[in-house]
Amino acid sequence: MFGDLFEEDFSFVSNNQCGKGKKSKSKDTEPPAPREFTKLSGIKNQGGTCYLNSLLQTLHFTPEFREALFSLGPEELGSLENINKPDVKVRIIPLQLQRLFAQLLLLDQQAASTTDLTESFGWNSNEEMRQHDVQELNRILFSALETSLVGTSGHDLINRLYHGTVVNQIVCKECKNVSERQEDFLDLTVAVKDVSGLEDALWNMYVEEEYFENDNLYRCAACNKLVEASKSAKLRKLPPFLTVSLLRFNFDFEKCERYKETSCYTFPIRINLRPFCEQTQLEDSEYMYELFSVIIHKGGCYGGHYHVYIKDVDALGNWQLQEEESKLMTEEKVQKDTENIKEMENPLTILKGILSEEESKQIPVDQLGQKLLEKKGMSWNKKYRKQYGPIRKYLQNHSQIFRLSPDDNKVSLKEMYHQLQFGSDCQGQVLQSPSQNSDVQWTSESLCTVLKDSASGSHWFDLNDTKVQPIKEKDIEKQFQGKESAYMLFYRKSKLKRPSEAQANPRYRVPGHLLNEMDAANIELWKRRMDSDSADNNIDLRLHLGSHYKLYNGALHPSLSWKESVLDLTIDKRKTLGDLRQSIFQLLEFWEGDMILSTAKSLPAGLHLYQTLDGDEMTLGGIGLADGADVFVWNGKEVGGMEVLPGLHHEPVLLNVLRLAGYNEGGKGQHFIESQHVVPCSAELSTLWKALASPGGIILMNSSGSDKEVENWKVVPEEDMKKTVRIVGLTDGSSILVLDSHDQSLVNVASGNLTAFMHDISWLQVKNFCRLEAEEKQVKITATVETVMSDIKIKAIQELQLGEELVDDSCLRPINRNGKLLSPVPEDYTVKEAELKMGSLLGLCHGKAPTSTQLFLYFVVGSDLQGAPEMEIVVEETASVRECLNLMLEKFGLPGDNWHLRRIDWCYEAGEALSEEGARLKELNVCNGDTLVITEGKLPPKGFLKVPIWWYKPLIHFEQQESMQNQVNCMMGALRVSPAGDSPAYVQSDIGLCYAGDVEISGEAFLEDLKIQAMTLPFFQDLCVPSPEFLRAWTLESKRPGKLLRNNKQQLNEYKLGGRTEICIEPLQKEENLSPSDLLLRVQMGIPGERDYYHSVDLVWDISKECTAWALRHRLAAHYSLPVEKIEIAKYFPEKFEWMTISSWTQQISKRKRKKKQDSLQSAPFHLKDGDIIGVKNLLLEEGKDFSTVRDDIGKETQRQLAMEKKKSRQAQRLQNDVLSEGKVATKHRKPEVSLSINVGIFR
């Protein structure tokens, strides 16, 4: 209905990326997060279901609705365990609602899922991604529940809670006669435009009167004349729960566009409806309502998001304004920091603050050190140990403040400091530690606020999908206006009081079987979270044993295999360094002497050591050991008898050293030789120059690598020789070019730049296709962008050691990534003119390269282009199409002249014909490398059409001879001749096509002439056709009749038949002359009690007056002599094997609506046209309205299997394609408008 009117914007969602060293965990195995501090559960958004979540939360926080639903047991609703048993009735929707409400009440997870519920609605993934209007959902969901609860004790659940009545009255001014009409409502829809608020809108609807006077008079039934009268409306019956829908979305008829009304619209927290009711004598409690839910829409007409403000009537949640508390604590902290900065840097103050914030009374001493690291960003050893000593000793020295456990492993504040931290409550009484009552951090001020608001009972929460936040009652006023504003209001009668046992009791009135299910689910969640917590805190360390390593080239390398030199150890990061050391001792029973642990890192040069780990009381997480860290185990002095220098200053750097290759150095075509050297990053460049360069030589460096631009190479000046490798910017992978004195001509001495390197000196690859027995089949040829292709060919022949006679009888052809040889490159072109990239692969092939006035073409013969061999030919660009065709026929060895040429289209199929055989190839834009197709058959003269003719007749499916699967295969595209056989019983008609031959006819001929010529074909000789009027002509589209050619006296050119149009001819039993307003339909009546149809008949329907569902129903009812209300009709879509019911309910509502322009069946969604199949059901003989047949079921299953195979093929292709498009901004298109529906079974 509303399409993407309320489409959500998910542009803020980013991909979840795991950090370095982290274990990635799939969402399927990770347990759901527990509930947050509010102790309330949100609902997951399935993609576009925020509107559903908001309404479900409102129903969940309506205790009377929730408990009434819980009161329906399995004996009435059935059980979800029997959902697949066909003989058992299971009311799925109320059962899934019960289960969802139980999860929201009892299951300890941050958000519940609505997947099972939406599946019970019959929604697919597309429906879950498409958002709808929440007001529409409210009505449809209530209707689905009413249908689902028919025959149970809850059949009147919706009416009992939400049903009200409005009475409309017209009072005659003369005789005082009252004419009234009563209307039922489940929700009140009120205007927003030009109205200040809810009370103003109700006043206009139920207090203000409309007068009939002057020219606008009322005909009184009692007076039987036009009289003055007054019209008014009143609320006759008030429901316990009043739902108000605000008309925020309107249509601007001047601009022809939707818009959202964002003006201020007030609504009260408590409202008295007495002024708007018909009866006003009851007690005030009967008219007083309190607001308990506000559904809010944020956004505009074409995008937005729903969330809901809800009052917690049963006090199920923990209402606490954390933002205000956090702000207050921050202000106090800032004030305290300003007054005494030095005091805050005092370790005594910091440790007291950490302990006072802890929930438990005692924490381990090493955990205290870790929390200090997290809070100050620096460990105790680095910041305070030098001045105050170890942390344990510091705590012992301040025993008047800190209390240590007997084993000195745990610490807490003494009681006097604990009470000072939390102060006293509003009455001056000492409060308990917050850890005794709640896991939320409290302060004295916030506690007073909570107690005060708890007494008032105004517990409001903002439920925004998975997020639940407490709010104040005054925050509702922010939703009066703006793009984020109230959209639906829910009131409850003030006299509805909740029992005391329901307060803060989520288990109240929950059925026993759901309590057991939720308890078991919570136990399972607890186990999963314990396992997950253990897995999250476990880290994998790689232990490198110093006794199995040796030092060379400035880095450590294993002397044995990697498996023997490295041990894997999994340990909890909350354990201490001492625990790690003890675990290693247990692993290495052979270890003797001191054990030093150092952090290590694998570099391109080898393994390097950095920091020595100390402080056995520190946790592994506190000292920075992460998952996948490398730890080197050694004696701290030497490895293999050689001293090891750890630290960042001694980090080894791996450099690429390049030298220009000599005459016989390097491989073929290689212009430099490369080697690798390891140097410490603290080494001076002068040391490097002495080790690498000869006297008089120079060094150039490129910190970007060896394959970059020439300008990145810089000569190292004399003044930089004293600088270290790290200071000048050389890192792993950087390159050094060493030039001797005779190579320095490549350097511009003035600028210090390299003048010729990668740009001017590069290579092309050439592969031999001339002589397969050659020893070396592929070589590299050094070239520049200005090298001529003939020179490259000569060099390749020499390198391949081929005969000189190939110089005049060979050419170079590029090879694409699929290995296909492309058109030869002209030999007078340079590499740049030939548009070749350096490193491209060329093929040396027999044959001369085409000149600049010649074309190199590919050609294939026949219609099977995939399996046909592809041949090559060189022709002059001035040659005609006929000359080119003759050359191709001669080369392929085809006789005769019954052939023509066609181009290849983008689908690699025979496309446009080259019909002008005298035209030159250049004039027709035939280019070098094009592929042409030699097709059998001579092209017709200019102005003539060559039309293939097919014989079309009903295809009778014989139950004794053809299986249902064969019928489906026929419909899926096989062209078959109708088989001969015995006369059938009840049959199903489909198409049968048989090729009759070709007709060559002038475009100026009439359709009648085409039919006459078709009758002369040999295929028609044995058929008795009296005249062309006994033949019906169709265009053939996708192997099915398409457009009906109805006028025999119309020229073929006027039908705009293309060069490849095919015609099918259908025989008739009588003459036919259809007018332009006649629509030809194939109508078939359903066989009662069977999923099949009688033989179809042709029905001509005059649509000159109207082409509506109402008119079609009357036409078919008259045809079959049946009452209009006793037939159901549907259109068949054979390509989808689906039926679409044609309903005319909109024409039966009122005369006013009938006056409006009715939707034509020739437009969406039916697109009714000639030849469409219309199914008819006789409701006098059968009740079912299912139009599908067994063949439709088989066809759908076949299509589904084909779609799955196609999907798998696309996925495989996507995996092979390693070229991904990046940086493209996807355009967001609006989704099509689709109505909302919920599928419900029949329970009558």
PDB file of N, CA, C and O in Angstrom, residues 826-850:
ATOM      1  N   PRO A 826      50.104  -4.142 -36.919  1.00  0.00           N
ATOM      2  CA  PRO A 826      50.887  -3.647 -38.073  1.00  0.00           C
ATOM      3  C   PRO A 826      52.346  -3.452 -37.689  1.00  0.00           C
ATOM      4  O   PRO A 826      52.662  -2.917 -36.620  1.00  0.00           O
ATOM      5  N   GLU A 827      53.251  -3.877 -38.569  1.00  0.00           N
ATOM      6  CA  GLU A 827      54.668  -3.873 -38.221  1.00  0.00           C
ATOM      7  C   GLU A 827      55.280  -2.480 -38.209  1.00  0.00           C
ATOM      8  O   GLU A 827      56.340  -2.286 -37.625  1.00  0.00           O
ATOM      9  N   ASP A 828      54.614  -1.491 -38.851  1.00  0.00           N
ATOM     10  CA  ASP A 828      55.175  -0.149 -38.838  1.00  0.00           C
ATOM     11  C   ASP A 828      54.698   0.653 -37.631  1.00  0.00           C
ATOM     12  O   ASP A 828      55.038   1.825 -37.483  1.00  0.00           O
ATOM     13  N   TYR A 829      53.906   0.027 -36.737  1.00  0.00           N
ATOM     14  CA  TYR A 829      53.445   0.695 -35.524  1.00  0.00           C
ATOM     15  C   TYR A 829      54.526   0.615 -34.445  1.00  0.00           C
ATOM     16  O   TYR A 829      55.307  -0.346 -34.400  1.00  0.00           O
ATOM     17  N   THR A 830      54.550   1.619 -33.569  1.00  0.00           N
ATOM     18  CA  THR A 830      55.376   1.533 -32.360  1.00  0.00           C
ATOM     19  C   THR A 830      54.563   0.836 -31.269  1.00  0.00           C
ATOM     20  O   THR A 830      53.360   0.605 -31.419  1.00  0.00           O
ATOM     21  N   VAL A 831      55.238   0.505 -30.163  1.00  0.00           N
ATOM     22  CA  VAL A 831      54.538  -0.132 -29.045  1.00  0.00           C
ATOM     23  C   VAL A 831      53.412   0.761 -28.535  1.00  0.00           C
ATOM     24  O   VAL A 831      52.317   0.303 -28.209  1.00  0.00           O
ATOM     25  N   LYS A 832      53.661   2.063 -28.515  1.00  0.00           N
ATOM     26  CA  LYS A 832      52.648   3.017 -28.043  1.00  0.00           C
ATOM     27  C   LYS A 832      51.475   3.081 -29.007  1.00  0.00           C
ATOM     28  O   LYS A 832      50.314   3.084 -28.585  1.00  0.00           O
ATOM     29  N   GLU A 833      51.752   3.119 -30.319  1.00  0.00           N
ATOM     30  CA  GLU A 833      50.674   3.196 -31.310  1.00  0.00           C
ATOM     31  C   GLU A 833      49.846   1.909 -31.340  1.00  0.00           C
ATOM     32  O   GLU A 833      48.652   1.926 -31.623  1.00  0.00           O
ATOM     33  N   ALA A 834      50.480   0.786 -31.029  1.00  0.00           N
ATOM     34  CA  ALA A 834      49.761  -0.489 -30.991  1.00  0.00           C
ATOM     35  C   ALA A 834      48.972  -0.678 -29.700  1.00  0.00           C
ATOM     36  O   ALA A 834      48.281  -1.679 -29.535  1.00  0.00           O
ATOM     37  N   GLU A 835      49.080   0.321 -28.779  1.00  0.00           N
ATOM     38  CA  GLU A 835      48.359   0.315 -27.506  1.00  0.00           C
ATOM     39  C   GLU A 835      48.675  -0.935 -26.691  1.00  0.00           C
ATOM     40  O   GLU A 835      47.791  -1.565 -26.100  1.00  0.00           O
ATOM     41  N   LEU A 836      49.968  -1.294 -26.658  1.00  0.00           N
ATOM     42  CA  LEU A 836      50.415  -2.436 -25.879  1.00  0.00           C
ATOM     43  C   LEU A 836      51.007  -1.960 -24.564  1.00  0.00           C
ATOM     44  O   LEU A 836      51.722  -0.956 -24.527  1.00  0.00           O
ATOM     45  N   LYS A 837      50.713  -2.672 -23.510  1.00  0.00           N
ATOM     46  CA  LYS A 837      51.304  -2.383 -22.217  1.00  0.00           C
ATOM     47  C   LYS A 837      52.592  -3.180 -22.065  1.00  0.00           C
ATOM     48  O   LYS A 837      52.714  -4.286 -22.579  1.00  0.00           O
ATOM     49  N   MET A 838      53.541  -2.584 -21.322  1.00  0.00           N
ATOM     50  CA  MET A 838      54.780  -3.306 -21.055  1.00  0.00           C
ATOM     51  C   MET A 838      54.470  -4.576 -20.264  1.00  0.00           C
ATOM     52  O   MET A 838      53.684  -4.559 -19.330  1.00  0.00           O
ATOM     53  N   GLY A 839      55.102  -5.662 -20.675  1.00  0.00           N
ATOM     54  CA  GLY A 839      54.830  -6.950 -20.057  1.00  0.00           C
ATOM     55  C   GLY A 839      53.767  -7.754 -20.774  1.00  0.00           C
ATOM     56  O   GLY A 839      53.469  -8.876 -20.372  1.00  0.00           O
ATOM     57  N   SER A 840      53.163  -7.175 -21.842  1.00  0.00           N
ATOM     58  CA  SER A 840      52.126  -7.891 -22.585  1.00  0.00           C
ATOM     59  C   SER A 840      52.700  -9.122 -23.266  1.00  0.00           C
ATOM     60  O   SER A 840      53.895  -9.185 -23.587  1.00  0.00           O
ATOM     61  N   LEU A 841      51.826 -10.114 -23.502  1.00  0.00           N
ATOM     62  CA  LEU A 841      52.219 -11.356 -24.153  1.00  0.00           C
ATOM     63  C   LEU A 841      51.786 -11.304 -25.613  1.00  0.00           C
ATOM     64  O   LEU A 841      50.623 -11.041 -25.925  1.00  0.00           O
ATOM     65  N   LEU A 842      52.766 -11.555 -26.517  1.00  0.00           N
ATOM     66  CA  LEU A 842      52.500 -11.571 -27.955  1.00  0.00           C
ATOM     67  C   LEU A 842      52.781 -12.968 -28.488  1.00  0.00           C
ATOM     68  O   LEU A 842      53.600 -13.716 -27.937  1.00  0.00           O
ATOM     69  N   GLY A 843      52.100 -13.295 -29.573  1.00  0.00           N
ATOM     70  CA  GLY A 843      52.341 -14.567 -30.226  1.00  0.00           C
ATOM     71  C   GLY A 843      53.004 -14.364 -31.576  1.00  0.00           C
ATOM     72  O   GLY A 843      52.571 -13.522 -32.375  1.00  0.00           O
ATOM     73  N   LEU A 844      54.081 -15.095 -31.847  1.00  0.00           N
ATOM     74  CA  LEU A 844      54.749 -15.041 -33.150  1.00  0.00           C
ATOM     75  C   LEU A 844      54.102 -16.116 -34.028  1.00  0.00           C
ATOM     76  O   LEU A 844      54.247 -17.314 -33.779  1.00  0.00           O
ATOM     77  N   CYS A 845      53.372 -15.688 -35.051  1.00  0.00           N
ATOM     78  CA  CYS A 845      52.570 -16.604 -35.858  1.00  0.00           C
ATOM     79  C   CYS A 845      52.953 -16.490 -37.332  1.00  0.00           C
ATOM     80  O   CYS A 845      53.519 -15.486 -37.779  1.00  0.00           O
ATOM     81  N   HIS A 846      52.616 -17.532 -38.109  1.00  0.00           N
ATOM     82  CA  HIS A 846      52.798 -17.504 -39.557  1.00  0.00           C
ATOM     83  C   HIS A 846      51.834 -16.508 -40.182  1.00  0.00           C
ATOM     84  O   HIS A 846      50.740 -16.259 -39.662  1.00  0.00           O
ATOM     85  N   GLY A 847      52.231 -15.978 -41.323  1.00  0.00           N
ATOM     86  CA  GLY A 847      51.358 -15.071 -42.053  1.00  0.00           C
ATOM     87  C   GLY A 847      51.804 -13.630 -41.909  1.00  0.00           C
ATOM     88  O   GLY A 847      52.402 -13.243 -40.904  1.00  0.00           O
ATOM     89  N   LYS A 848      51.484 -12.834 -42.919  1.00  0.00           N
ATOM     90  CA  LYS A 848      51.871 -11.429 -42.893  1.00  0.00           C
ATOM     91  C   LYS A 848      50.839 -10.624 -42.115  1.00  0.00           C
ATOM     92  O   LYS A 848      49.642 -10.919 -42.143  1.00  0.00           O
ATOM     93  N   ALA A 849      51.306  -9.599 -41.474  1.00  0.00           N
ATOM     94  CA  ALA A 849      50.409  -8.697 -40.753  1.00  0.00           C
ATOM     95  C   ALA A 849      49.654  -7.834 -41.748  1.00  0.00           C
ATOM     96  O   ALA A 849      50.188  -7.473 -42.799  1.00  0.00           O
ATOM     97  N   PRO A 850      48.390  -7.483 -41.469  1.00  0.00           N
ATOM     98  CA  PRO A 850      47.636  -6.634 -42.391  1.00  0.00           C
ATOM     99  C   PRO A 850      48.217  -5.226 -42.442  1.00  0.00           C
ATOM    100  O   PRO A 850      48.796  -4.731 -41.465  1.00  0.00           O
TER     101      PRO A 850
END
